[in-house]
PDB file of C-alpha atoms in Angstrom:
ATOM      1  CA  MET A 145     150.969 164.011 206.885  1.00 44.00           C
ATOM      2  CA  SER A 146     147.232 164.035 206.146  1.00 49.00           C
ATOM      3  CA  SER A 147     145.611 167.054 204.525  1.00 49.00           C
ATOM      4  CA  LYS A 148     143.565 167.614 207.697  1.00 45.00           C
ATOM      5  CA  LEU A 149     146.673 167.730 209.905  1.00 45.00           C
ATOM      6  CA  ARG A 150     148.402 169.981 207.381  1.00 50.00           C
ATOM      7  CA  LEU A 151     145.437 172.373 207.315  1.00 45.00           C
ATOM      8  CA  ASN A 152     145.199 172.432 211.108  1.00 45.00           C
ATOM      9  CA  SER A 153     148.922 173.209 211.393  1.00 48.00           C
ATOM     10  CA  ILE A 154     148.682 176.077 208.908  1.00 49.00           C
ATOM     11  CA  THR A 155     145.559 177.433 210.616  1.00 45.00           C
ATOM     12  CA  PHE A 156     147.203 177.279 214.055  1.00 44.00           C
ATOM     13  CA  PHE A 157     150.298 179.039 212.726  1.00 48.00           C
ATOM     14  CA  ALA A 158     148.174 181.839 211.234  1.00 47.00           C
ATOM     15  CA  LEU A 159     146.114 182.274 214.402  1.00 42.00           C
ATOM     16  CA  LEU A 160     149.236 182.369 216.557  1.00 46.00           C
ATOM     17  CA  LEU A 161     150.763 185.132 214.459  1.00 45.00           C
ATOM     18  CA  GLY A 162     147.443 186.978 214.372  1.00 46.00           C
ATOM     19  CA  PHE A 163     147.192 186.872 218.167  1.00 40.00           C
ATOM     20  CA  PHE A 164     150.671 188.246 218.738  1.00 40.00           C
ATOM     21  CA  SER A 165     150.331 190.882 216.007  1.00 40.00           C
ATOM     22  CA  CYS A 166     147.345 192.289 217.901  1.00 41.00           C
ATOM     23  CA  GLN A 167     149.402 192.973 221.002  1.00 40.00           C
ATOM     24  CA  PRO A 168     150.019 196.667 221.665  1.00 35.00           C
ATOM     25  CA  LYS A 169     153.303 198.212 220.634  1.00 38.00           C
ATOM     26  CA  SER A 170     155.621 199.242 223.402  1.00 36.00           C
ATOM     27  CA  VAL A 171     157.878 202.224 223.733  1.00 33.00           C
ATOM     28  CA  GLY A 172     160.717 203.048 226.032  1.00 37.00           C
ATOM     29  CA  ALA A 173     164.444 202.381 226.272  1.00 38.00           C
ATOM     30  CA  THR A 174     163.961 199.295 228.427  1.00 42.00           C
ATOM     31  CA  ARG A 175     162.449 197.544 225.426  1.00 63.00           C
ATOM     32  CA  ASN A 176     165.024 198.617 222.864  1.00 85.00           C
ATOM     33  CA  VAL A 177     166.131 195.807 220.563  1.00 89.00           C
ATOM     34  CA  ALA A 178     169.811 196.418 221.417  1.00 88.00           C
ATOM     35  CA  LEU A 179     169.123 195.712 225.089  1.00 84.00           C
ATOM     36  CA  ILE A 180     167.089 192.583 224.410  1.00 84.00           C
ATOM     37  CA  PHE A 181     169.216 191.047 221.630  1.00 87.00           C
ATOM     38  CA  GLY A 182     172.547 192.527 222.680  1.00 88.00           C
ATOM     39  CA  TYR A 183     172.913 194.226 219.281  1.00 92.00           C
ATOM     40  CA  VAL A 184     170.967 195.998 216.564  1.00 94.00           C
ATOM     41  CA  PRO A 185     170.386 193.569 213.659  1.00 96.00           C
ATOM     42  CA  ASN A 186     172.474 194.069 210.532  1.00 96.00           C
ATOM     43  CA  GLN A 187     170.081 195.062 207.770  1.00 97.00           C
ATOM     44  CA  THR A 188     172.263 193.924 204.865  1.00 97.00           C
ATOM     45  CA  ALA A 189     172.629 190.438 206.340  1.00 97.00           C
ATOM     46  CA  ALA A 190     168.894 190.270 207.024  1.00 97.00           C
ATOM     47  CA  VAL A 191     168.025 191.195 203.427  1.00 97.00           C
ATOM     48  CA  ILE A 192     170.461 188.615 202.013  1.00 97.00           C
ATOM     49  CA  ALA A 193     169.067 185.891 204.260  1.00 98.00           C
ATOM     50  CA  ALA A 194     165.479 186.814 203.337  1.00 98.00           C
ATOM     51  CA  ALA A 195     166.347 186.813 199.622  1.00 98.00           C
ATOM     52  CA  PHE A 196     167.843 183.325 199.857  1.00 98.00           C
ATOM     53  CA  TYR A 197     164.898 181.988 201.831  1.00 98.00           C
ATOM     54  CA  PHE A 198     162.346 183.428 199.402  1.00 98.00           C
ATOM     55  CA  SER A 199     164.311 182.120 196.399  1.00 98.00           C
ATOM     56  CA  PHE A 200     164.638 178.651 197.886  1.00 98.00           C
ATOM     57  CA  GLY A 201     161.000 178.702 198.955  1.00 98.00           C
ATOM     58  CA  ALA A 202     159.833 179.569 195.438  1.00 98.00           C
ATOM     59  CA  ILE A 203     161.837 176.718 193.895  1.00 98.00           C
ATOM     60  CA  LEU A 204     160.704 174.211 196.512  1.00 98.00           C
ATOM     61  CA  ALA A 205     157.075 175.304 196.101  1.00 98.00           C
ATOM     62  CA  PHE A 206     157.506 174.767 192.346  1.00 97.00           C
ATOM     63  CA  HIS A 207     158.692 171.200 193.028  1.00 97.00           C
ATOM     64  CA  VAL A 208     155.634 170.575 195.199  1.00 98.00           C
ATOM     65  CA  LEU A 209     153.266 171.887 192.525  1.00 97.00           C
ATOM     66  CA  ARG A 210     155.063 170.259 189.616  1.00 95.00           C
ATOM     67  CA  PHE A 211     155.103 166.770 191.105  1.00 94.00           C
ATOM     68  CA  LYS A 212     151.900 167.235 193.148  1.00 95.00           C
ATOM     69  CA  ASN A 213     153.759 166.211 196.304  1.00 96.00           C
ATOM     70  CA  TRP A 214     151.289 167.872 198.673  1.00 96.00           C
ATOM     71  CA  TRP A 215     152.819 165.947 201.565  1.00 95.00           C
ATOM     72  CA  ALA A 216     155.881 168.196 201.149  1.00 97.00           C
ATOM     73  CA  LEU A 217     154.151 171.546 201.814  1.00 96.00           C
ATOM     74  CA  ALA A 218     155.796 171.926 205.230  1.00 96.00           C
ATOM     75  CA  LEU A 219     159.126 172.716 203.543  1.00 98.00           C
ATOM     76  CA  PRO A 220     158.153 175.730 201.376  1.00 98.00           C
ATOM     77  CA  ILE A 221     155.846 177.015 204.145  1.00 97.00           C
ATOM     78  CA  GLY A 222     158.700 176.905 206.665  1.00 97.00           C
ATOM     79  CA  THR A 223     161.034 178.553 204.163  1.00 98.00           C
ATOM     80  CA  LEU A 224     158.545 181.344 203.489  1.00 97.00           C
ATOM     81  CA  GLY A 225     158.096 181.890 207.225  1.00 97.00           C
ATOM     82  CA  SER A 226     161.860 182.189 207.702  1.00 98.00           C
ATOM     83  CA  GLY A 227     162.077 184.712 204.862  1.00 98.00           C
ATOM     84  CA  ILE A 228     159.352 186.857 206.415  1.00 98.00           C
ATOM     85  CA  GLY A 229     161.128 186.576 209.755  1.00 97.00           C
ATOM     86  CA  PHE A 230     164.275 188.141 208.333  1.00 98.00           C
ATOM     87  CA  ILE A 231     162.221 190.889 206.676  1.00 97.00           C
ATOM     88  CA  MET A 232     160.893 191.629 210.171  1.00 97.00           C
ATOM     89  CA  ARG A 233     164.503 191.605 211.363  1.00 97.00           C
ATOM     90  CA  TYR A 234     165.363 194.230 208.729  1.00 97.00           C
ATOM     91  CA  ILE A 235     162.424 196.411 209.832  1.00 97.00           C
ATOM     92  CA  LEU A 236     163.380 195.962 213.476  1.00 95.00           C
ATOM     93  CA  ALA A 237     166.768 197.532 212.772  1.00 95.00           C
ATOM     94  CA  GLU A 238     165.106 200.775 211.680  1.00 95.00           C
ATOM     95  CA  PRO A 239     165.385 203.402 214.468  1.00 93.00           C
ATOM     96  CA  ALA A 240     161.645 204.028 214.353  1.00 93.00           C
ATOM     97  CA  HIS A 241     160.860 200.352 215.041  1.00 93.00           C
ATOM     98  CA  GLN A 242     163.567 199.342 217.500  1.00 93.00           C
ATOM     99  CA  THR A 243     161.128 199.506 220.403  1.00 91.00           C
ATOM    100  CA  SER A 244     158.224 197.701 218.693  1.00 92.00           C
ATOM    101  CA  LYS A 245     157.187 194.696 220.747  1.00 89.00           C
ATOM    102  CA  THR A 246     154.918 193.459 217.946  1.00 91.00           C
ATOM    103  CA  ILE A 247     157.731 193.329 215.388  1.00 94.00           C
ATOM    104  CA  MET A 248     160.112 191.743 217.890  1.00 92.00           C
ATOM    105  CA  ILE A 249     157.609 188.993 218.702  1.00 91.00           C
ATOM    106  CA  ILE A 250     156.878 188.213 215.048  1.00 94.00           C
ATOM    107  CA  GLU A 251     160.588 188.250 214.191  1.00 95.00           C
ATOM    108  CA  GLU A 252     161.503 185.959 217.086  1.00 91.00           C
ATOM    109  CA  ILE A 253     158.694 183.482 216.391  1.00 93.00           C
ATOM    110  CA  LEU A 254     159.387 183.260 212.665  1.00 95.00           C
ATOM    111  CA  THR A 255     163.189 183.043 212.790  1.00 95.00           C
ATOM    112  CA  LEU A 256     163.206 180.659 215.747  1.00 92.00           C
ATOM    113  CA  CYS A 257     160.215 178.465 214.934  1.00 93.00           C
ATOM    114  CA  SER A 258     159.739 178.403 211.135  1.00 95.00           C
ATOM    115  CA  PRO A 259     162.585 175.858 210.685  1.00 95.00           C
ATOM    116  CA  ALA A 260     160.263 173.399 212.443  1.00 95.00           C
ATOM    117  CA  GLY A 261     158.850 173.004 208.929  1.00 95.00           C
ATOM    118  CA  PHE A 262     162.249 171.769 207.733  1.00 97.00           C
ATOM    119  CA  LEU A 263     162.351 169.171 210.487  1.00 95.00           C
ATOM    120  CA  ALA A 264     158.794 168.098 209.691  1.00 94.00           C
ATOM    121  CA  PHE A 265     159.708 167.637 206.034  1.00 97.00           C
ATOM    122  CA  ASN A 266     162.631 165.373 206.931  1.00 96.00           C
ATOM    123  CA  TYR A 267     160.361 163.343 209.197  1.00 95.00           C
ATOM    124  CA  ILE A 268     157.839 162.909 206.381  1.00 94.00           C
ATOM    125  CA  VAL A 269     160.494 161.931 203.823  1.00 96.00           C
ATOM    126  CA  TYR A 270     161.923 159.327 206.199  1.00 95.00           C
ATOM    127  CA  GLY A 271     158.468 157.911 206.965  1.00 93.00           C
ATOM    128  CA  ARG A 272     157.615 157.583 203.271  1.00 94.00           C
ATOM    129  CA  LEU A 273     161.026 156.097 202.519  1.00 95.00           C
ATOM    130  CA  VAL A 274     160.535 153.366 205.122  1.00 94.00           C
ATOM    131  CA  LEU A 275     156.935 152.705 204.118  1.00 92.00           C
ATOM    132  CA  VAL A 276     157.412 152.639 200.327  1.00 94.00           C
ATOM    133  CA  CYS A 277     161.013 151.578 199.766  1.00 95.00           C
ATOM    134  CA  VAL A 278     162.796 149.738 202.590  1.00 95.00           C
ATOM    135  CA  GLY A 279     160.139 148.222 204.833  1.00 93.00           C
ATOM    136  CA  ALA A 280     159.066 148.410 208.474  1.00 91.00           C
ATOM    137  CA  ARG A 281     161.691 145.877 209.543  1.00 92.00           C
ATOM    138  CA  HIS A 282     164.351 148.577 209.091  1.00 94.00           C
ATOM    139  CA  SER A 283     162.677 151.142 211.357  1.00 91.00           C
ATOM    140  CA  LEU A 284     162.585 151.354 215.150  1.00 86.00           C
ATOM    141  CA  ILE A 285     159.099 152.850 214.865  1.00 84.00           C
ATOM    142  CA  ARG A 286     156.285 151.549 212.691  1.00 80.00           C
ATOM    143  CA  PRO A 287     156.423 153.531 209.412  1.00 73.00           C
ATOM    144  CA  GLN A 288     152.774 154.572 209.751  1.00 72.00           C
ATOM    145  CA  TRP A 289     153.677 156.251 213.042  1.00 81.00           C
ATOM    146  CA  VAL A 290     157.071 157.739 212.169  1.00 78.00           C
ATOM    147  CA  SER A 291     155.850 161.010 210.659  1.00 74.00           C
ATOM    148  CA  THR A 292     153.022 161.419 213.168  1.00 84.00           C
ATOM    149  CA  PHE A 293     155.241 160.776 216.195  1.00 86.00           C
ATOM    150  CA  PHE A 294     157.991 163.200 215.224  1.00 89.00           C
ATOM    151  CA  ILE A 295     155.670 165.853 213.768  1.00 87.00           C
ATOM    152  CA  LEU A 296     153.591 165.938 216.958  1.00 90.00           C
ATOM    153  CA  SER A 297     156.851 166.414 218.845  1.00 90.00           C
ATOM    154  CA  ASP A 298     157.791 169.162 216.389  1.00 89.00           C
ATOM    155  CA  VAL A 299     154.465 170.974 216.769  1.00 90.00           C
ATOM    156  CA  SER A 300     154.619 170.739 220.568  1.00 93.00           C
ATOM    157  CA  THR A 301     158.116 172.200 220.772  1.00 92.00           C
ATOM    158  CA  PHE A 302     157.146 174.836 218.190  1.00 90.00           C
ATOM    159  CA  VAL A 303     154.333 176.033 220.471  1.00 93.00           C
ATOM    160  CA  ILE A 304     156.622 176.089 223.512  1.00 93.00           C
ATOM    161  CA  GLN A 305     159.264 178.121 221.665  1.00 92.00           C
ATOM    162  CA  ALA A 306     156.663 180.495 220.228  1.00 91.00           C
ATOM    163  CA  ILE A 307     155.269 181.220 223.688  1.00 92.00           C
ATOM    164  CA  GLY A 308     158.795 181.710 225.030  1.00 91.00           C
ATOM    165  CA  ALA A 309     159.697 184.044 222.156  1.00 88.00           C
ATOM    166  CA  ALA A 310     156.645 186.177 222.959  1.00 87.00           C
ATOM    167  CA  PHE A 311     157.801 186.552 226.567  1.00 88.00           C
ATOM    168  CA  VAL A 312     161.489 187.140 225.765  1.00 85.00           C
ATOM    169  CA  VAL A 313     160.870 190.584 224.263  1.00 80.00           C
ATOM    170  CA  GLN A 314     159.028 191.776 227.384  1.00 79.00           C
ATOM    171  CA  PRO A 315     161.444 192.962 230.104  1.00 76.00           C
ATOM    172  CA  GLU A 316     159.112 191.975 232.929  1.00 79.00           C
ATOM    173  CA  HIS A 317     158.908 188.404 231.553  1.00 82.00           C
ATOM    174  CA  HIS A 318     162.277 188.177 229.830  1.00 79.00           C
ATOM    175  CA  ALA A 319     163.844 185.646 232.232  1.00 85.00           C
ATOM    176  CA  LEU A 320     160.756 183.424 232.085  1.00 89.00           C
ATOM    177  CA  GLY A 321     160.719 183.656 228.298  1.00 89.00           C
ATOM    178  CA  GLU A 322     164.338 182.554 228.091  1.00 88.00           C
ATOM    179  CA  LYS A 323     163.587 179.502 230.233  1.00 91.00           C
ATOM    180  CA  VAL A 324     160.555 178.568 228.146  1.00 93.00           C
ATOM    181  CA  VAL A 325     162.536 178.911 224.906  1.00 92.00           C
ATOM    182  CA  GLU A 326     165.338 176.863 226.441  1.00 92.00           C
ATOM    183  CA  VAL A 327     162.935 174.034 227.287  1.00 94.00           C
ATOM    184  CA  GLY A 328     161.435 174.123 223.790  1.00 94.00           C
ATOM    185  CA  VAL A 329     164.818 174.130 222.060  1.00 94.00           C
ATOM    186  CA  ILE A 330     166.181 171.283 224.220  1.00 94.00           C
ATOM    187  CA  LEU A 331     163.099 169.114 223.657  1.00 94.00           C
ATOM    188  CA  GLN A 332     163.140 169.796 219.925  1.00 94.00           C
ATOM    189  CA  SER A 333     166.859 168.999 219.742  1.00 94.00           C
ATOM    190  CA  ILE A 334     166.433 165.724 221.631  1.00 94.00           C
ATOM    191  CA  SER A 335     163.556 164.744 219.344  1.00 94.00           C
ATOM    192  CA  PHE A 336     165.600 165.458 216.238  1.00 95.00           C
ATOM    193  CA  TRP A 337     168.643 163.615 217.576  1.00 95.00           C
ATOM    194  CA  LEU A 338     166.435 160.576 218.179  1.00 94.00           C
ATOM    195  CA  PHE A 339     165.226 160.894 214.610  1.00 94.00           C
ATOM    196  CA  SER A 340     168.821 161.142 213.352  1.00 96.00           C
ATOM    197  CA  ALA A 341     169.699 158.017 215.331  1.00 95.00           C
ATOM    198  CA  SER A 342     166.738 156.211 213.740  1.00 94.00           C
ATOM    199  CA  LEU A 343     167.938 157.356 210.325  1.00 95.00           C
ATOM    200  CA  LEU A 344     171.408 155.952 210.991  1.00 96.00           C
ATOM    201  CA  LEU A 345     170.063 152.660 212.355  1.00 95.00           C
ATOM    202  CA  THR A 346     167.925 152.261 209.237  1.00 96.00           C
ATOM    203  CA  TYR A 347     171.040 152.565 207.096  1.00 96.00           C
ATOM    204  CA  ILE A 348     172.906 150.007 209.203  1.00 96.00           C
ATOM    205  CA  SER A 349     169.950 147.606 209.113  1.00 95.00           C
ATOM    206  CA  VAL A 350     169.497 147.838 205.346  1.00 95.00           C
ATOM    207  CA  ARG A 351     173.187 147.308 204.615  1.00 94.00           C
ATOM    208  CA  ARG A 352     173.448 144.453 207.093  1.00 94.00           C
ATOM    209  CA  GLU A 353     170.490 142.635 205.522  1.00 93.00           C
ATOM    210  CA  GLY A 354     172.277 142.466 202.184  1.00 91.00           C
ATOM    211  CA  LEU A 355     169.237 142.972 199.933  1.00 91.00           C
ATOM    212  CA  SER A 356     170.395 146.353 198.687  1.00 92.00           C
ATOM    213  CA  ASP A 357     173.537 146.929 196.652  1.00 90.00           C
ATOM    214  CA  GLY A 358     173.441 150.712 197.103  1.00 91.00           C
ATOM    215  CA  THR A 359     172.411 151.509 193.524  1.00 93.00           C
ATOM    216  CA  GLU A 360     168.658 151.596 194.087  1.00 95.00           C
ATOM    217  CA  VAL A 361     166.850 154.784 193.123  1.00 96.00           C
ATOM    218  CA  TRP A 362     165.562 155.430 196.642  1.00 97.00           C
ATOM    219  CA  TRP A 363     169.099 155.671 198.073  1.00 97.00           C
ATOM    220  CA  ARG A 364     169.302 159.184 196.634  1.00 97.00           C
ATOM    221  CA  ALA A 365     166.360 160.211 198.833  1.00 97.00           C
ATOM    222  CA  TYR A 366     168.014 158.624 201.864  1.00 97.00           C
ATOM    223  CA  GLN A 367     171.315 160.385 201.154  1.00 97.00           C
ATOM    224  CA  SER A 368     169.539 163.726 200.745  1.00 98.00           C
ATOM    225  CA  VAL A 369     167.628 163.494 204.030  1.00 98.00           C
ATOM    226  CA  ALA A 370     170.751 162.277 205.867  1.00 98.00           C
ATOM    227  CA  PHE A 371     172.808 165.170 204.457  1.00 98.00           C
ATOM    228  CA  SER A 372     170.082 167.661 205.369  1.00 98.00           C
ATOM    229  CA  SER A 373     169.706 166.243 208.878  1.00 98.00           C
ATOM    230  CA  ALA A 374     173.435 166.570 209.600  1.00 98.00           C
ATOM    231  CA  PHE A 375     173.241 170.348 209.094  1.00 98.00           C
ATOM    232  CA  ILE A 376     170.029 170.644 211.102  1.00 97.00           C
ATOM    233  CA  VAL A 377     171.872 168.944 213.977  1.00 97.00           C
ATOM    234  CA  ILE A 378     174.561 171.664 213.744  1.00 97.00           C
ATOM    235  CA  ARG A 379     171.862 174.308 213.980  1.00 97.00           C
ATOM    236  CA  SER A 380     170.187 172.563 216.924  1.00 96.00           C
ATOM    237  CA  ILE A 381     173.476 172.480 218.861  1.00 95.00           C
ATOM    238  CA  TYR A 382     173.949 176.210 218.278  1.00 95.00           C
ATOM    239  CA  ARG A 383     170.385 176.998 219.363  1.00 93.00           C
ATOM    240  CA  MET A 384     170.733 174.876 222.483  1.00 92.00           C
ATOM    241  CA  ILE A 385     174.020 176.513 223.517  1.00 92.00           C
ATOM    242  CA  SER A 386     172.599 179.966 222.798  1.00 90.00           C
ATOM    243  CA  SER A 387     169.407 179.374 224.793  1.00 88.00           C
ATOM    244  CA  ILE A 388     171.140 177.724 227.760  1.00 87.00           C
ATOM    245  CA  GLU A 389     173.793 180.425 228.108  1.00 86.00           C
ATOM    246  CA  GLY A 390     171.230 183.211 227.761  1.00 76.00           C
ATOM    247  CA  ASN A 391     171.369 186.645 226.153  1.00 73.00           C
ATOM    248  CA  THR A 392     174.488 187.664 228.070  1.00 76.00           C
ATOM    249  CA  SER A 393     176.716 185.078 226.360  1.00 83.00           C
ATOM    250  CA  THR A 394     179.027 185.829 223.454  1.00 90.00           C
ATOM    251  CA  VAL A 395     177.290 183.225 221.300  1.00 90.00           C
ATOM    252  CA  ALA A 396     173.851 184.791 221.804  1.00 88.00           C
ATOM    253  CA  THR A 397     174.931 188.437 221.511  1.00 89.00           C
ATOM    254  CA  THR A 398     177.243 188.129 218.492  1.00 93.00           C
ATOM    255  CA  GLU A 399     175.115 188.242 215.353  1.00 95.00           C
ATOM    256  CA  ILE A 400     177.649 186.569 213.062  1.00 96.00           C
ATOM    257  CA  TYR A 401     177.126 183.290 214.949  1.00 96.00           C
ATOM    258  CA  LEU A 402     173.437 183.392 214.055  1.00 96.00           C
ATOM    259  CA  TYR A 403     174.274 183.496 210.347  1.00 97.00           C
ATOM    260  CA  LEU A 404     177.169 181.022 210.447  1.00 97.00           C
ATOM    261  CA  LEU A 405     175.632 178.438 212.786  1.00 97.00           C
ATOM    262  CA  ASP A 406     171.900 178.871 212.174  1.00 97.00           C
ATOM    263  CA  VAL A 407     171.093 180.455 208.815  1.00 97.00           C
ATOM    264  CA  LEU A 408     173.909 178.889 206.766  1.00 98.00           C
ATOM    265  CA  PRO A 409     173.378 175.294 208.012  1.00 98.00           C
ATOM    266  CA  LEU A 410     169.642 175.617 207.404  1.00 98.00           C
ATOM    267  CA  MET A 411     170.236 177.001 203.898  1.00 98.00           C
ATOM    268  CA  ILE A 412     172.378 173.961 203.117  1.00 98.00           C
ATOM    269  CA  ALA A 413     169.851 171.638 204.776  1.00 98.00           C
ATOM    270  CA  ILE A 414     167.007 172.769 202.518  1.00 98.00           C
ATOM    271  CA  GLY A 415     169.181 173.628 199.516  1.00 98.00           C
ATOM    272  CA  ILE A 416     170.037 169.946 198.975  1.00 98.00           C
ATOM    273  CA  TYR A 417     166.406 169.346 198.037  1.00 98.00           C
ATOM    274  CA  ILE A 418     166.520 171.761 195.112  1.00 98.00           C
ATOM    275  CA  PRO A 419     168.593 169.438 192.863  1.00 97.00           C
ATOM    276  CA  PHE A 420     167.637 166.231 194.698  1.00 98.00           C
ATOM    277  CA  TRP A 421     163.889 166.360 195.246  1.00 98.00           C
ATOM    278  CA  PRO A 422     162.858 163.271 197.290  1.00 97.00           C
ATOM    279  CA  GLY A 423     159.568 162.901 195.436  1.00 95.00           C
ATOM    280  CA  ASN A 424     161.569 161.880 192.364  1.00 95.00           C
ATOM    281  CA  TYR A 425     163.153 158.949 194.167  1.00 96.00           C
ATOM    282  CA  ILE A 426     160.494 157.629 196.565  1.00 96.00           C
ATOM    283  CA  THR A 427     158.534 155.921 193.802  1.00 92.00           C
ATOM    284  CA  GLY A 428     158.592 152.291 194.918  1.00 91.00           C
ATOM    285  CA  GLU A 429     161.109 151.428 192.224  1.00 90.00           C
ATOM    286  CA  ASP A 430     163.696 148.862 193.412  1.00 91.00           C
ATOM    287  CA  SER A 431     161.714 148.543 196.645  1.00 94.00           C
ATOM    288  CA  ILE A 432     162.773 145.883 199.148  1.00 94.00           C
ATOM    289  CA  VAL A 433     159.675 146.278 201.318  1.00 92.00           C
ATOM    290  CA  SER A 434     158.199 142.857 200.514  1.00 85.00           C
ATOM    291  CA  VAL A 435     161.487 140.956 200.209  1.00 71.00           C
ATOM    292  CA  SER A 436     162.556 138.984 203.266  1.00 57.00           C
ATOM    293  CA  ASN A 437     165.031 136.412 201.949  1.00 53.00           C
ATOM    294  CA  PRO A 438     168.352 137.602 200.481  1.00 50.00           C
ATOM    295  CA  GLU A 439     168.843 134.371 198.483  1.00 50.00           C
ATOM    296  CA  GLU A 440     165.320 134.608 197.125  1.00 50.00           C
ATOM    297  CA  HIS A 441     165.996 138.222 196.137  1.00 50.00           C
ATOM    298  CA  LYS A 442     169.211 137.243 194.319  1.00 47.00           C
ATOM    299  CA  LEU A 443     167.482 134.368 192.464  1.00 43.00           C
ATOM    300  CA  SER A 444     164.640 136.695 191.506  1.00 48.00           C
ATOM    301  CA  SER A 445     167.167 139.199 190.116  1.00 47.00           C
ATOM    302  CA  ILE A 446     168.918 136.423 188.146  1.00 44.00           C
ATOM    303  CA  ARG A 447     165.626 135.161 186.723  1.00 44.00           C
ATOM    304  CA  THR A 448     164.604 138.694 185.777  1.00 44.00           C
ATOM    305  CA  GLY A 449     167.961 139.256 184.082  1.00 46.00           C
ATOM    306  CA  SER A 450     167.700 135.939 182.223  1.00 41.00           C
ATOM    307  CA  ARG A 451     164.219 136.753 180.963  1.00 43.00           C
ATOM    308  CA  GLU A 452     165.424 140.144 179.733  1.00 43.00           C
ATOM    309  CA  LEU A 453     168.385 138.506 177.999  1.00 39.00           C
ATOM    310  CA  LEU A 454     166.158 135.917 176.287  1.00 35.00           C
ATOM    311  CA  ALA A 455     163.749 138.626 175.201  1.00 40.00           C
ATOM    312  CA  VAL A 456     166.599 140.515 173.568  1.00 38.00           C
ATOM    313  CA  LYS A 457     167.856 137.355 171.791  1.00 41.00           C
ATOM    314  CA  TRP A 458     164.452 136.549 170.336  1.00 44.00           C
ATOM    315  CA  ARG A 459     163.835 140.062 168.999  1.00 45.00           C
TER     316      ARG A 459
END
């Protein structure tokens, strides 16, 4: 993702939050958090989730700074946003703030939409992996377009969900808000499932070609993004079921499901990148981008090995 697109995304995110934070606070039992969510948020759970998100975000931001992988900023930014969202959730549970429309809107936008940064990061990693390491022939979409295509989809569905989240907390627009969120979640889920299918097809294509023996450095990046994506799919299924069934369903009104099927999968999805940072593996080493003939690749490997062996003998 270019620096201009990254800056525009961050600016839009800040303006969106600024706009909603300027909305007047509401009072009255009809806007109580327990009536809108179906429960009062558990403060202990919210603090634990926020602590994990902030801790993970700090480590991931350190990776970005240490390796100067500015293309990876979407991940720590999304993690920070999620952490702030759960701080808002903690505040929302306070009796004095349980009728605050402003806090509800910020909490809903951040907890629902910040993980879009996690999806964007996976899109970027996959795009770089195809472009630098495995080659365009193993991707359904041209590698130059992979990140742009999926990120634009991500941003679009982010905006839809953010608008829906703003309406959900208003009783007079609650039903409309639920529908808007539902559309955003479904579109985002479909987009990510298409991405996951592309990821799987890339694996099949690479293995079928026979140029890779599975020991190349870049496979670690592929394994990490595939592992992460599997848990994001779990979260997307939960969000889709929750949004389709509405706030009267057991899934939507039982808070434990949020932590088991949303927070925990996302923690695992981003946690994998703490020990296995993709920037360490997408270096171009062992690349098969420019290789098109398996026999030629094998002969090249044999010649390289022979030269190394001769060099050792003559030392």
